CSV table of C-alpha atoms and ligand atoms in Angstrom, one decimal:
chain,number,residue,atom,x,y,z
A,646,MET,CA,117.1,112.8,106.5
A,647,LYS,CA,114.8,114.6,104.0
A,648,LYS,CA,111.8,116.2,105.5
A,649,ILE,CA,108.8,116.2,103.1
A,650,ARG,CA,105.9,118.4,104.0
A,651,ILE,CA,102.5,117.1,103.0
A,652,SER,CA,99.0,118.6,102.7
A,653,ILE,CA,96.0,116.3,102.3
A,654,ILE,CA,93.0,117.9,100.6
A,655,GLY,CA,89.8,116.0,101.2
A,656,PHE,CA,89.7,114.1,104.5
A,657,GLY,CA,87.1,111.5,103.9
A,658,VAL,CA,87.7,107.7,103.8
A,659,ILE,CA,90.8,107.9,101.6
A,660,GLY,CA,92.3,111.1,102.9
A,661,SER,CA,92.0,110.2,106.6
A,662,GLY,CA,93.1,106.6,105.7
A,663,VAL,CA,96.3,108.1,104.3
A,664,ALA,CA,96.9,110.0,107.5
A,665,LYS,CA,96.4,106.8,109.5
A,666,VAL,CA,98.9,105.0,107.3
A,667,ILE,CA,101.4,107.9,107.5
A,668,SER,CA,101.2,107.6,111.3
A,669,GLU,CA,101.7,103.9,111.3
A,670,LYS,CA,104.5,103.9,108.7
A,671,LYS,CA,106.4,107.1,109.6
A,672,GLY,CA,109.2,105.2,111.4
A,673,TYR,CA,109.5,102.5,108.7
A,674,ILE,CA,109.7,105.2,105.9
A,675,LYS,CA,112.3,107.1,107.9
A,676,SER,CA,114.5,104.1,108.5
A,677,ARG,CA,114.0,102.4,105.1
A,678,HIS,CA,114.0,105.4,102.8
A,679,GLY,CA,115.5,108.3,104.8
A,680,ILE,CA,112.4,110.3,104.4
A,681,ASP,CA,110.6,112.1,107.2
A,682,LEU,CA,106.9,112.7,106.2
A,683,GLU,CA,105.4,115.6,108.0
A,684,LEU,CA,101.7,116.5,107.7
A,685,VAL,CA,101.3,120.3,107.7
A,686,GLY,CA,97.8,120.9,106.3
A,687,ILE,CA,94.4,119.2,106.0
A,688,GLY,CA,91.8,120.8,103.8
A,689,GLU,CA,88.1,119.9,104.2
A,690,ARG,CA,84.8,121.3,102.9
A,691,HIS,CA,83.9,123.2,106.1
A,692,GLY,CA,87.4,124.3,107.3
A,693,SER,CA,91.0,123.1,107.6
A,694,ILE,CA,93.7,122.1,110.1
A,695,VAL,CA,96.9,124.0,109.4
A,696,CYS,CA,100.0,123.6,111.6
A,697,GLU,CA,103.4,124.5,110.0
A,698,ASP,CA,105.1,122.6,112.9
A,699,GLY,CA,103.3,119.4,112.0
A,700,ILE,CA,100.0,117.8,112.7
A,701,ASP,CA,99.8,114.4,114.5
A,702,PRO,CA,98.2,112.3,111.7
A,703,MET,CA,96.5,109.9,114.1
A,704,GLU,CA,95.0,112.7,116.2
A,705,ALA,CA,93.5,114.1,113.0
A,706,TYR,CA,92.3,110.7,111.9
A,707,ASP,CA,90.5,110.1,115.2
A,708,LEU,CA,88.9,113.5,115.1
A,709,ALA,CA,87.7,112.9,111.5
A,710,LYS,CA,86.2,109.5,112.5
A,711,SER,CA,84.2,111.2,115.3
A,712,ARG,CA,83.4,114.1,113.0
A,713,GLU,CA,85.1,116.5,115.4
A,714,MET,CA,87.9,118.0,113.3
A,715,TYR,CA,86.8,121.5,114.5
A,716,LYS,CA,88.0,120.5,118.0
A,717,HIS,CA,91.7,120.5,116.8
A,718,PRO,CA,93.7,123.4,118.2
A,719,CYS,CA,94.8,124.3,114.7
A,720,TRP,CA,91.3,124.3,113.2
A,721,LYS,CA,90.7,127.2,110.9
A,722,GLU,CA,87.0,127.5,110.0
A,723,GLU,CA,87.5,130.2,107.4
A,724,MET,CA,90.1,128.2,105.4
A,725,SER,CA,89.0,126.0,102.5
A,726,GLY,CA,90.9,123.3,100.7
A,727,ILE,CA,92.0,125.6,97.9
A,728,ASP,CA,93.4,128.0,100.5
A,729,VAL,CA,95.4,125.2,102.0
A,730,VAL,CA,96.8,124.3,98.6
A,731,ARG,CA,97.7,127.9,97.9
A,732,GLU,CA,98.9,129.1,101.3
A,733,VAL,CA,100.4,126.1,103.2
A,734,ASN,CA,104.0,125.5,102.5
A,735,ALA,CA,103.8,121.8,101.4
A,736,ASP,CA,106.1,120.0,99.0
A,737,ILE,CA,103.4,117.5,98.0
A,738,VAL,CA,99.6,117.9,97.9
A,739,ILE,CA,97.6,114.7,98.2
A,740,GLU,CA,94.3,115.3,96.5
A,741,ALA,CA,91.6,113.0,97.8
A,742,THR,CA,88.3,114.9,97.4
A,743,PRO,CA,85.3,113.0,95.9
A,744,THR,CA,85.4,112.2,92.2
A,745,ASN,CA,83.2,114.2,89.9
A,746,ILE,CA,83.6,112.9,86.3
A,747,ASN,CA,81.6,115.7,84.7
A,748,SER,CA,83.5,118.8,85.9
A,749,GLY,CA,86.4,117.2,87.7
A,750,GLU,CA,85.8,119.7,90.5
A,751,PRO,CA,86.9,120.6,93.1
A,752,GLY,CA,89.9,118.3,92.6
A,753,LEU,CA,90.8,119.9,89.2
A,754,SER,CA,91.2,123.4,90.7
A,755,HIS,CA,93.1,122.0,93.7
A,756,MET,CA,95.6,120.3,91.3
A,757,MET,CA,96.0,123.2,89.0
A,758,THR,CA,96.6,125.5,91.9
A,759,ALA,CA,99.1,123.2,93.5
A,760,PHE,CA,101.1,123.0,90.2
A,761,LYS,CA,101.1,126.8,89.8
A,762,ASN,CA,102.4,127.1,93.3
A,763,LYS,CA,105.2,124.6,92.5
A,764,ARG,CA,103.8,121.7,94.5
A,765,HIS,CA,103.8,118.1,93.4
A,766,VAL,CA,100.5,116.3,93.3
A,767,VAL,CA,99.6,112.7,94.2
A,768,THR,CA,96.0,111.7,93.8
A,769,SER,CA,93.4,108.9,93.8
A,770,ASN,CA,90.8,111.2,92.3
A,771,LYS,CA,89.6,110.0,88.9
A,772,GLY,CA,87.5,113.0,88.0
A,773,PRO,CA,90.2,115.5,87.1
A,774,LEU,CA,92.2,112.9,85.2
A,775,VAL,CA,89.1,111.9,83.1
A,776,VAL,CA,88.2,115.5,82.3
A,777,ALA,CA,91.5,117.2,81.8
A,778,TYR,CA,94.5,114.8,81.8
A,779,LYS,CA,96.5,116.6,79.1
A,780,GLU,CA,96.0,120.0,80.7
A,781,LEU,CA,97.1,118.7,84.1
A,782,LYS,CA,100.1,117.0,82.7
A,783,ARG,CA,101.1,120.1,80.7
A,784,THR,CA,100.7,122.4,83.7
A,785,ALA,CA,102.8,120.1,85.9
A,786,GLU,CA,105.5,120.0,83.3
A,787,GLU,CA,105.5,123.8,82.8
A,788,ASN,CA,105.9,124.2,86.6
A,789,ASP,CA,108.6,121.5,86.8
A,790,VAL,CA,106.7,119.5,89.3
A,791,GLN,CA,105.4,115.9,89.3
A,792,PHE,CA,101.9,114.5,88.9
A,793,ARG,CA,101.4,111.0,90.1
A,794,PHE,CA,98.1,109.0,90.2
A,795,GLU,CA,98.9,105.3,90.8
A,796,ALA,CA,95.9,105.0,93.2
A,797,SER,CA,93.3,106.2,90.6
A,798,VAL,CA,93.2,102.9,88.8
A,799,GLY,CA,93.1,99.5,90.6
A,800,GLY,CA,93.6,100.9,94.1
A,801,ALA,CA,96.6,98.9,95.5
A,802,MET,CA,97.5,97.3,92.2
A,803,PRO,CA,100.6,98.8,90.6
A,804,VAL,CA,99.9,99.7,87.0
A,805,PHE,CA,101.4,103.1,86.1
A,806,ASN,CA,104.6,102.6,88.2
A,807,LEU,CA,105.0,99.2,86.7
A,808,VAL,CA,104.8,100.6,83.1
A,809,ARG,CA,107.0,103.6,84.0
A,810,GLU,CA,109.7,101.6,85.7
A,811,SER,CA,109.8,97.8,85.2
A,812,LEU,CA,108.4,97.8,81.7
A,813,GLN,CA,110.0,101.1,80.5
A,814,ALA,CA,111.7,99.5,77.5
A,815,ASN,CA,108.5,98.0,76.2
A,816,LYS,CA,105.9,99.3,73.7
A,817,MET,CA,102.4,98.8,75.1
A,818,LEU,CA,100.2,96.9,72.6
A,819,GLY,CA,97.0,96.7,74.6
A,820,ILE,CA,95.5,96.5,78.1
A,821,GLU,CA,92.5,94.5,79.4
A,822,GLY,CA,91.2,93.9,82.8
A,823,ILE,CA,88.6,94.0,85.6
A,824,LEU,CA,88.8,97.5,87.0
A,825,ASN,CA,85.7,97.6,89.2
A,826,GLY,CA,85.5,95.5,92.4
A,827,THR,CA,81.8,96.1,92.9
A,828,CYS,CA,80.8,94.5,89.6
A,829,ASN,CA,83.3,91.7,90.1
A,830,TYR,CA,81.8,91.0,93.5
A,831,ILE,CA,78.2,91.0,92.3
A,832,LEU,CA,78.9,88.7,89.3
A,833,THR,CA,81.0,86.3,91.6
A,834,ARG,CA,78.3,86.1,94.3
A,835,MET,CA,75.5,85.7,91.7
A,836,SER,CA,77.4,82.9,90.0
A,837,THR,CA,78.8,81.0,92.9
A,838,GLU,CA,76.1,81.5,95.5
A,839,GLY,CA,73.1,82.0,93.2
A,840,LEU,CA,72.3,85.3,94.9
A,841,SER,CA,70.0,87.8,93.2
A,842,TYR,CA,71.5,90.9,91.6
A,843,GLU,CA,69.8,93.2,94.2
A,844,HIS,CA,71.1,91.1,97.1
A,845,ALA,CA,74.7,90.9,95.8
A,846,LEU,CA,74.6,94.7,95.1
A,847,SER,CA,73.5,95.4,98.7
A,848,GLU,CA,76.3,93.2,100.0
A,849,ALA,CA,78.8,95.2,97.9
A,850,GLN,CA,77.4,98.4,99.4
A,851,GLU,CA,77.8,97.0,102.9
A,852,LEU,CA,81.5,96.2,102.1
A,853,GLY,CA,81.9,100.0,101.4
A,854,ILE,CA,83.4,99.5,97.9
A,855,ALA,CA,80.5,100.7,95.8
A,856,GLU,CA,80.3,104.3,94.6
A,857,THR,CA,77.9,106.5,96.5
A,858,ASP,CA,75.6,106.2,93.4
A,859,PRO,CA,76.2,102.5,92.5
A,860,SER,CA,74.9,103.0,89.0
A,861,TYR,CA,78.4,104.3,88.3
A,862,ASP,CA,79.7,100.8,89.1
A,863,VAL,CA,77.1,98.6,87.6
A,864,GLU,CA,76.6,100.6,84.4
A,865,GLY,CA,80.3,100.4,83.6
A,866,ILE,CA,80.9,104.1,84.1
A,867,ASP,CA,83.6,103.7,86.7
A,868,THR,CA,85.4,101.1,84.6
A,869,ALA,CA,85.2,103.5,81.5
A,870,CYS,CA,86.7,106.3,83.5
A,871,LYS,CA,89.6,104.1,84.5
A,872,LEU,CA,90.1,103.1,80.9
A,873,VAL,CA,90.3,106.8,79.9
A,874,ILE,CA,93.0,107.3,82.4
A,875,LEU,CA,95.0,104.3,81.3
A,876,ALA,CA,94.6,105.3,77.6
A,877,ASN,CA,95.8,108.8,78.2
A,878,ALA,CA,98.6,108.0,80.6
A,879,ILE,CA,100.0,104.8,79.0
A,880,PHE,CA,99.1,105.2,75.3
A,881,ASP,CA,99.5,109.0,75.2
A,882,MET,CA,95.9,109.3,73.8
A,883,ASP,CA,93.7,112.2,74.2
A,884,ALA,CA,90.6,110.2,75.1
A,885,THR,CA,87.5,111.3,77.1
A,886,TYR,CA,84.6,109.4,78.5
A,887,LYS,CA,82.7,109.9,75.2
A,888,ASP,CA,85.3,107.8,73.4
A,889,VAL,CA,84.4,104.6,75.4
A,890,GLU,CA,81.8,102.1,74.2
A,891,VAL,CA,80.1,101.2,77.5
A,892,GLU,CA,77.9,98.3,78.5
A,893,GLY,CA,77.4,97.4,82.2
A,894,ILE,CA,76.2,94.3,84.1
A,895,THR,CA,72.6,95.2,84.7
A,896,GLY,CA,71.4,92.9,81.9
A,897,ILE,CA,73.2,89.8,83.2
A,898,THR,CA,70.8,87.2,84.6
A,899,PRO,CA,71.5,84.3,87.0
A,900,GLU,CA,70.5,82.0,84.1
A,901,SER,CA,73.2,83.3,81.8
A,902,LEU,CA,75.8,83.0,84.6
A,903,LYS,CA,74.8,79.4,85.2
A,904,LEU,CA,74.8,78.6,81.5
A,905,ALA,CA,78.3,80.1,81.2
A,906,SER,CA,79.5,78.3,84.3
A,907,ASP,CA,78.3,74.9,83.0
A,908,GLU,CA,80.4,75.5,79.9
A,909,GLY,CA,83.5,76.3,82.0
A,910,TYR,CA,83.3,80.1,81.7
A,911,ALA,CA,82.8,83.1,84.1
A,912,ILE,CA,81.1,86.3,82.9
A,913,LYS,CA,83.3,89.3,83.8
A,914,LEU,CA,83.0,93.0,83.2
A,915,ILE,CA,86.1,93.6,81.1
A,916,GLY,CA,87.6,97.0,80.1
A,917,GLU,CA,89.9,97.0,77.1
A,918,VAL,CA,92.2,99.5,75.4
A,919,ARG,CA,93.1,98.1,72.0
A,920,ASP,CA,91.9,99.6,68.7
A,921,GLY,CA,89.6,101.8,70.8
A,922,LEU,CA,88.2,101.7,74.3
A,923,ARG,CA,85.5,99.3,75.3
A,924,VAL,CA,83.7,98.1,78.5
A,925,ALA,CA,81.5,95.1,78.2
A,926,PRO,CA,80.6,91.8,80.0
A,927,ARG,CA,82.6,89.0,78.4
A,928,LEU,CA,83.0,85.2,78.7
A,929,VAL,CA,86.3,84.3,80.3
A,930,PRO,CA,87.5,80.7,80.8
A,931,LYS,CA,87.5,79.9,84.5
A,932,ASP,CA,91.2,79.0,84.4
A,933,HIS,CA,92.2,82.3,82.6
A,934,PRO,CA,94.4,84.8,84.5
A,935,LEU,CA,91.6,87.4,84.2
A,936,ALA,CA,89.1,85.1,85.9
A,937,VAL,CA,89.7,86.5,89.5
A,938,GLY,CA,86.8,86.5,91.9
A,939,GLY,CA,85.3,88.6,94.7
A,940,THR,CA,86.2,92.2,94.9
A,941,LEU,CA,89.6,91.7,93.2
A,942,ASN,CA,90.8,93.7,90.3
A,943,VAL,CA,93.1,92.4,87.6
A,944,ILE,CA,94.9,93.9,84.6
A,945,SER,CA,96.8,92.3,81.7
A,946,LEU,CA,99.4,94.5,79.9
A,947,HIS,CA,100.3,93.3,76.4
A,948,THR,CA,103.8,94.3,75.6
A,949,ASP,CA,106.3,93.8,72.7
A,950,LEU,CA,109.3,92.5,74.8
A,951,ALA,CA,107.8,91.1,78.0
A,952,GLY,CA,104.8,89.5,76.4
A,953,GLU,CA,101.8,89.5,78.7
A,954,ILE,CA,102.1,90.7,82.3
A,955,THR,CA,99.1,90.3,84.6
A,956,VAL,CA,98.7,91.8,88.0
A,957,THR,CA,95.9,91.3,90.4
A,958,GLY,CA,95.0,92.9,93.8
A,959,LYS,CA,92.6,95.0,95.8
A,960,GLY,CA,91.1,97.8,93.8
A,961,ALA,CA,89.5,99.7,96.6
A,962,GLY,CA,89.7,100.3,100.4
A,963,ALA,CA,91.4,103.2,102.3
A,964,ILE,CA,94.4,101.3,103.5
A,965,GLU,CA,95.0,99.5,100.2
A,966,THR,CA,94.7,102.7,98.2
A,967,SER,CA,97.1,104.4,100.7
A,968,SER,CA,99.7,101.9,99.6
A,969,SER,CA,99.7,103.4,96.1
A,970,ILE,CA,99.5,107.0,97.4
A,971,LEU,CA,102.5,106.5,99.6
A,972,SER,CA,104.4,104.8,96.9
A,973,ASP,CA,103.9,107.9,94.8
A,974,VAL,CA,104.9,110.2,97.7
A,975,ILE,CA,108.1,108.2,98.4
A,976,ASN,CA,109.0,108.1,94.7
A,977,ILE,CA,108.6,111.9,94.4
A,978,SER,CA,110.5,112.4,97.6
A,979,LYS,CA,113.4,110.2,96.5
A,980,TYR,CA,113.9,111.6,93.0
A,981,GLU,CA,112.9,115.2,93.5
A,982,PHE,CA,114.5,116.1,96.8
A,983,GLU,CA,117.8,114.2,96.3
A,984,GLY,CA,120.4,115.8,98.6
A,985,THR,CA,117.9,118.2,100.4
B,1667,HSE,N1,83.6,101.6,93.3
B,1667,HSE,C1,84.9,101.2,92.9
B,1667,HSE,C2,85.0,99.7,92.7
B,1667,HSE,C3,85.9,101.8,93.9
B,1667,HSE,O1,84.1,99.0,93.1
B,1667,HSE,O2,86.0,99.2,92.2
B,1667,HSE,C4,87.3,101.9,93.4
B,1667,HSE,O3,87.5,102.8,92.4
């Protein structure tokens, strides 16, 4: 049995959700994969929980929910997230602090510090990937550790692992898809229920899928960030946010949705990597594979051998995102700790 020691940095919705899923899946991962996941550090903004003998993930989750992490017997007020990354002896650091697409911080420093301390990194955090993908990748390689970020685009939907493993003999020709659940939900509700834009947006916020500042969703910024990550990781580009032509959904009226619907089309916010990076509302035939509704995400990969491969699934949510995070953790554990 391989014991894999994990630190989680950032214990909000995603970080604490990962702890909950680790608690629930620990037995299954042991019996199915022969991997014993042990949580040894949790880094938060105002202190950390550190316990080299293992932290009960469910206890930490419950304390986070009631905002009482400081009551944990291993609470260390003076330790910050970066101290945990540097000092706690973890094999894998799960970085789940809030996204900052301008500086990438604090996630960027957490990741660089993890690599320099020979720790693998798994993340859902888009900011550092948008700001410094090449630098992160190079630093991971120089330190002979892995950098995995399946959860950063499309939540539960496999994209990077699909390309890396199942489609590895293929050349990627282009990618297009719906990468923001909030916009998809708004457009779907406006079109099928005739809701106003404001009403549909407030529903999306109640569902907890919208960004803290929802203009990141509706102005296409979140989709553009995800395109930058796809372009850099899959097409080996060196793109930044500035390379994306971006138009959001704020100009879409109920009338235009109705007109499109009467002609057999849905209006969707589509992100595309092909001869450049573009985000814009587009008409999609209602029976097209990209015409998924509600909060779903969808991505079509255009390849030379396999043709078009389309995957759809939940693009947000703590439990769904944890599915991708744990897939990365298990992959690293299997391939990097063979025989340990
Ligand atoms: N606000 C994002 C969305 C969350 O609506 O898809 C997932 O990145």
